[in-house]
Coordinates of C-alpha atoms in Angstrom, one line a residue:
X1 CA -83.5 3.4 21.2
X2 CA -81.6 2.9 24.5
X3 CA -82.7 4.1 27.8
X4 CA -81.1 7.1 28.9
X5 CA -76.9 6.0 30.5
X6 CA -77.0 5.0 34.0
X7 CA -73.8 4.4 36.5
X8 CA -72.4 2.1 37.5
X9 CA -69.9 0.8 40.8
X10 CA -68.8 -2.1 42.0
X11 CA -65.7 -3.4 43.9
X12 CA -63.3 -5.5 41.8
X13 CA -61.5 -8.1 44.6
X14 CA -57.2 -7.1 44.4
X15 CA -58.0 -4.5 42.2
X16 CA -59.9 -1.9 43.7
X17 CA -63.6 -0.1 43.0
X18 CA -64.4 0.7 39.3
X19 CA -66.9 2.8 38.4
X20 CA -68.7 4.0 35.3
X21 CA -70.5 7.0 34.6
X22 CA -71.9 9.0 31.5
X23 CA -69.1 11.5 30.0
X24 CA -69.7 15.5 31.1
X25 CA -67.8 17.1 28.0
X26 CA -67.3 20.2 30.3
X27 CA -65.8 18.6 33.2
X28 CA -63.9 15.6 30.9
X29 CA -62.6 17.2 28.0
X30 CA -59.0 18.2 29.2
X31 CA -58.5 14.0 30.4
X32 CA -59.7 13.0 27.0
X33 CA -57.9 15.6 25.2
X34 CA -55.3 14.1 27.0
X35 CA -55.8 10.8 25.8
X36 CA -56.8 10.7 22.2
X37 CA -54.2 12.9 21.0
X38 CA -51.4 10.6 22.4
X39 CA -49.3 8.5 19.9
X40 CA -50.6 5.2 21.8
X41 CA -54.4 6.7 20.9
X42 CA -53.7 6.6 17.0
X43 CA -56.4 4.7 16.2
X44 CA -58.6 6.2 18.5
X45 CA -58.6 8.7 15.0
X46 CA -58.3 12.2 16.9
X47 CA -54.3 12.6 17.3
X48 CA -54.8 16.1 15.7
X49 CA -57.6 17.2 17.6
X50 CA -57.7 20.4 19.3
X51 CA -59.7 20.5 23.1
X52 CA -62.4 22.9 21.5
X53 CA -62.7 19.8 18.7
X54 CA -62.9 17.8 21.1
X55 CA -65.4 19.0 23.3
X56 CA -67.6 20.0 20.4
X57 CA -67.8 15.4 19.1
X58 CA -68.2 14.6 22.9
X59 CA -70.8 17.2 23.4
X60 CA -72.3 16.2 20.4
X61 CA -72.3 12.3 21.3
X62 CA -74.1 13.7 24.9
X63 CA -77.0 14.9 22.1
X64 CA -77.6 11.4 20.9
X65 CA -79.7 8.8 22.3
X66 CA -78.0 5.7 20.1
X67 CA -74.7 6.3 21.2
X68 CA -72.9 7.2 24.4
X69 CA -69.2 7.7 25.9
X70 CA -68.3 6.9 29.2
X71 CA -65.7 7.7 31.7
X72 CA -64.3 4.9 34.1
X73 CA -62.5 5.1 36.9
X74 CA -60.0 3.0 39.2
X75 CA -60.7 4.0 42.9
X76 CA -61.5 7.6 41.5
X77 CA -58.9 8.3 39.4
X78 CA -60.0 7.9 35.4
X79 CA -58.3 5.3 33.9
X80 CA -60.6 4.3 30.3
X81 CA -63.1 5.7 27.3
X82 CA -66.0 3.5 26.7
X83 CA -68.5 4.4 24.1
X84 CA -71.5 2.5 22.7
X85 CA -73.4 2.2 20.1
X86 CA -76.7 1.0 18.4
X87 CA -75.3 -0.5 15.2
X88 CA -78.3 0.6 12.9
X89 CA -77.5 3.8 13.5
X90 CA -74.2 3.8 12.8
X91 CA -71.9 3.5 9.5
X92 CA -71.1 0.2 10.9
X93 CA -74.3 -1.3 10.2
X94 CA -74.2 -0.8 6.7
X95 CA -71.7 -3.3 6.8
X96 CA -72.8 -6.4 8.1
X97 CA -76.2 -7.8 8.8
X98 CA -77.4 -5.9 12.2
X99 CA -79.3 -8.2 14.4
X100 CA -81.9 -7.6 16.9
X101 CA -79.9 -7.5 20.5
X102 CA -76.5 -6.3 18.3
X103 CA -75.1 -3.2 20.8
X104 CA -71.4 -1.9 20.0
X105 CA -68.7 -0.9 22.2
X106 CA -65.6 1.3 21.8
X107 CA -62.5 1.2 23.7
X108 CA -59.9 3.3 25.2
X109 CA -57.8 2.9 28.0
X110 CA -55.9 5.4 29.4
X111 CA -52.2 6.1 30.2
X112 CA -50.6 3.6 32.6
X113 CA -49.8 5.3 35.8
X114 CA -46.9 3.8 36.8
X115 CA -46.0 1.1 34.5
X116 CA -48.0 -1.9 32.9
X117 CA -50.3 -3.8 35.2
X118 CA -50.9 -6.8 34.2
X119 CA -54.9 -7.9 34.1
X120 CA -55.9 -3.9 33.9
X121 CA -57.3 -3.8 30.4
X122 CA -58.9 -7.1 30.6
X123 CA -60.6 -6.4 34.5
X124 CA -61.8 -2.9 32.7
X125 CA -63.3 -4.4 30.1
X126 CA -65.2 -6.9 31.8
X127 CA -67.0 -4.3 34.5
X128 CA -67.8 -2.6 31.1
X129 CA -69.3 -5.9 29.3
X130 CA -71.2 -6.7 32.8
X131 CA -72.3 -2.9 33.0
X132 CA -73.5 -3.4 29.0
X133 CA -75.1 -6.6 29.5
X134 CA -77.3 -5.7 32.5
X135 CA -79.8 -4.2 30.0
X136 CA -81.0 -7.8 28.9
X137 CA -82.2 -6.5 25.7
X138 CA -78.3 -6.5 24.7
X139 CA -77.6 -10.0 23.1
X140 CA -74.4 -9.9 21.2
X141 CA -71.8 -6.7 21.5
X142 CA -70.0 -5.8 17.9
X143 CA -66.8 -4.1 18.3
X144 CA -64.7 -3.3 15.2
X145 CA -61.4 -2.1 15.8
X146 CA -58.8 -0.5 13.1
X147 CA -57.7 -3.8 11.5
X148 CA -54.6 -2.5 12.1
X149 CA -54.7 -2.6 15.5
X150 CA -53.3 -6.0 16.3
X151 CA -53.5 -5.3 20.5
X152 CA -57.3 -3.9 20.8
X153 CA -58.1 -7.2 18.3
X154 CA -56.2 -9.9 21.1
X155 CA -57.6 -8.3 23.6
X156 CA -61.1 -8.6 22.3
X157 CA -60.5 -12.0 21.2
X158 CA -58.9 -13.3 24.7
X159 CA -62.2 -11.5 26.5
X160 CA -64.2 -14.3 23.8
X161 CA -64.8 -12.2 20.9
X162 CA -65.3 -13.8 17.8
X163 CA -63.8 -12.2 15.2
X164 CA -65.6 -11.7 11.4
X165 CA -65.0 -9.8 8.6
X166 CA -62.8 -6.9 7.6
X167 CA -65.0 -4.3 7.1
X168 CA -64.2 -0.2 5.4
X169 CA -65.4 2.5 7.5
X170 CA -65.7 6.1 6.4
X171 CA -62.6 6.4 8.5
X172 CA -60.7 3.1 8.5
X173 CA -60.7 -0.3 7.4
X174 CA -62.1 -2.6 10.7
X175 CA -62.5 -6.1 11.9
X176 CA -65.5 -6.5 13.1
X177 CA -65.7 -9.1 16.2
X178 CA -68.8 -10.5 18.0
X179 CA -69.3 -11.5 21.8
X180 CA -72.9 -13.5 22.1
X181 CA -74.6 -12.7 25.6
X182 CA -73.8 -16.4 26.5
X183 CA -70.2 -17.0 26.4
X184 CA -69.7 -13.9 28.8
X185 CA -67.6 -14.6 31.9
X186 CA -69.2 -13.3 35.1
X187 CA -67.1 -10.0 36.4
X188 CA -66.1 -8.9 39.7
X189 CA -63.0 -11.1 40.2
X190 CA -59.4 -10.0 38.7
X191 CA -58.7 -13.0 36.8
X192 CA -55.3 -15.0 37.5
X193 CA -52.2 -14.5 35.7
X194 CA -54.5 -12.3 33.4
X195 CA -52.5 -10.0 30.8
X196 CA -53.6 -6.1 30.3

């Protein structure tokens, strides 16, 4: 069982302040309506959602002490979805061999405001890994994407995923990917000539 969600800030240099903090389904649902029922959110799997459906899984996720959703934000304005996950307790670790330390992340990053940036995905996901990881129980993150989704699985893979098998979900057919504790790059910097 994980500890109950925590914040999180920290300044991000030629990016700006990113912080995380626990989702409030009464005070977030109409940004993550928003979101999840865009086209680019298709495999986020809740295009026909109404807010009252919505509100209702995020509340219910709030209930739960093995999984979690997040809200991140870019110098205040919300700008991603995280949500994590102890495999065991999840249709996901009926699927591969769950080791102690395994801790899963999902991903959603919102709307650009004002065109592509490059670096913004990748900068978003690393102040999530390093806000993951600082509970040193966490030794390997498992992520499994829509198989389908060719950009999530890049993205995973340039942050230094590993990916593994194709797995079938109740909902979709998923690659599952692996990031061991170790090959982690330290956060905090924008990388160079990063892409989103």
């Amino acid at each position: 069982m994980t500890a109950v969600p925590t914040s999180a800030r920290r300044p991000v240099e030629d990016f700006g302040e990113v912080s995380i903090r626990p989702v409030e389904p009464d005070r977030d649902v109409e940004v993550i309506h928003d979101w999840v029922t865009r086209e680019r959110s298709r495999f986020w799997g809740m295009r026909d959602a109404s807010r009252e459906r919505v509100h209702e899984i995020y509340t219910y996720l709030d209930s739960l002490t093995t999984h979690h959703a997040y809200l991140v934000h870019r110098d205040g304005r919300p700008v991603a979805l995280f949500q994590t996950y102890e495999p065991a307790a999840d249709p996901v670790g009926r699927c591969y061999d769950v080791r102690p330390g395994d801790f899963g992340i999902h991903l959603l990053i919102g709307p650009p405001d004002g065109g592509v940036e490059p670096g913004f995905t990748g900068v978003l996901l690393d102040a999530f890994l390093a806000f993951v990881l600082a509970d040193p129980t966490r030794l390997r993150i498992v992520a499994e994407p829509d198989a389908r989704n060719a950009r999530a699985v890049d993205r995973l893979v340039r942050a230094g995923f590993v990916p593994g098998p194709l797995i079938d979900l109740p909902d979709k057919r998923a690659r599952l990917l692996f990031l061991d504790r170790g090959a982690v790059r330290p956060a905090g910097r924008r990388p160079d000539g990063a892409t989103g």
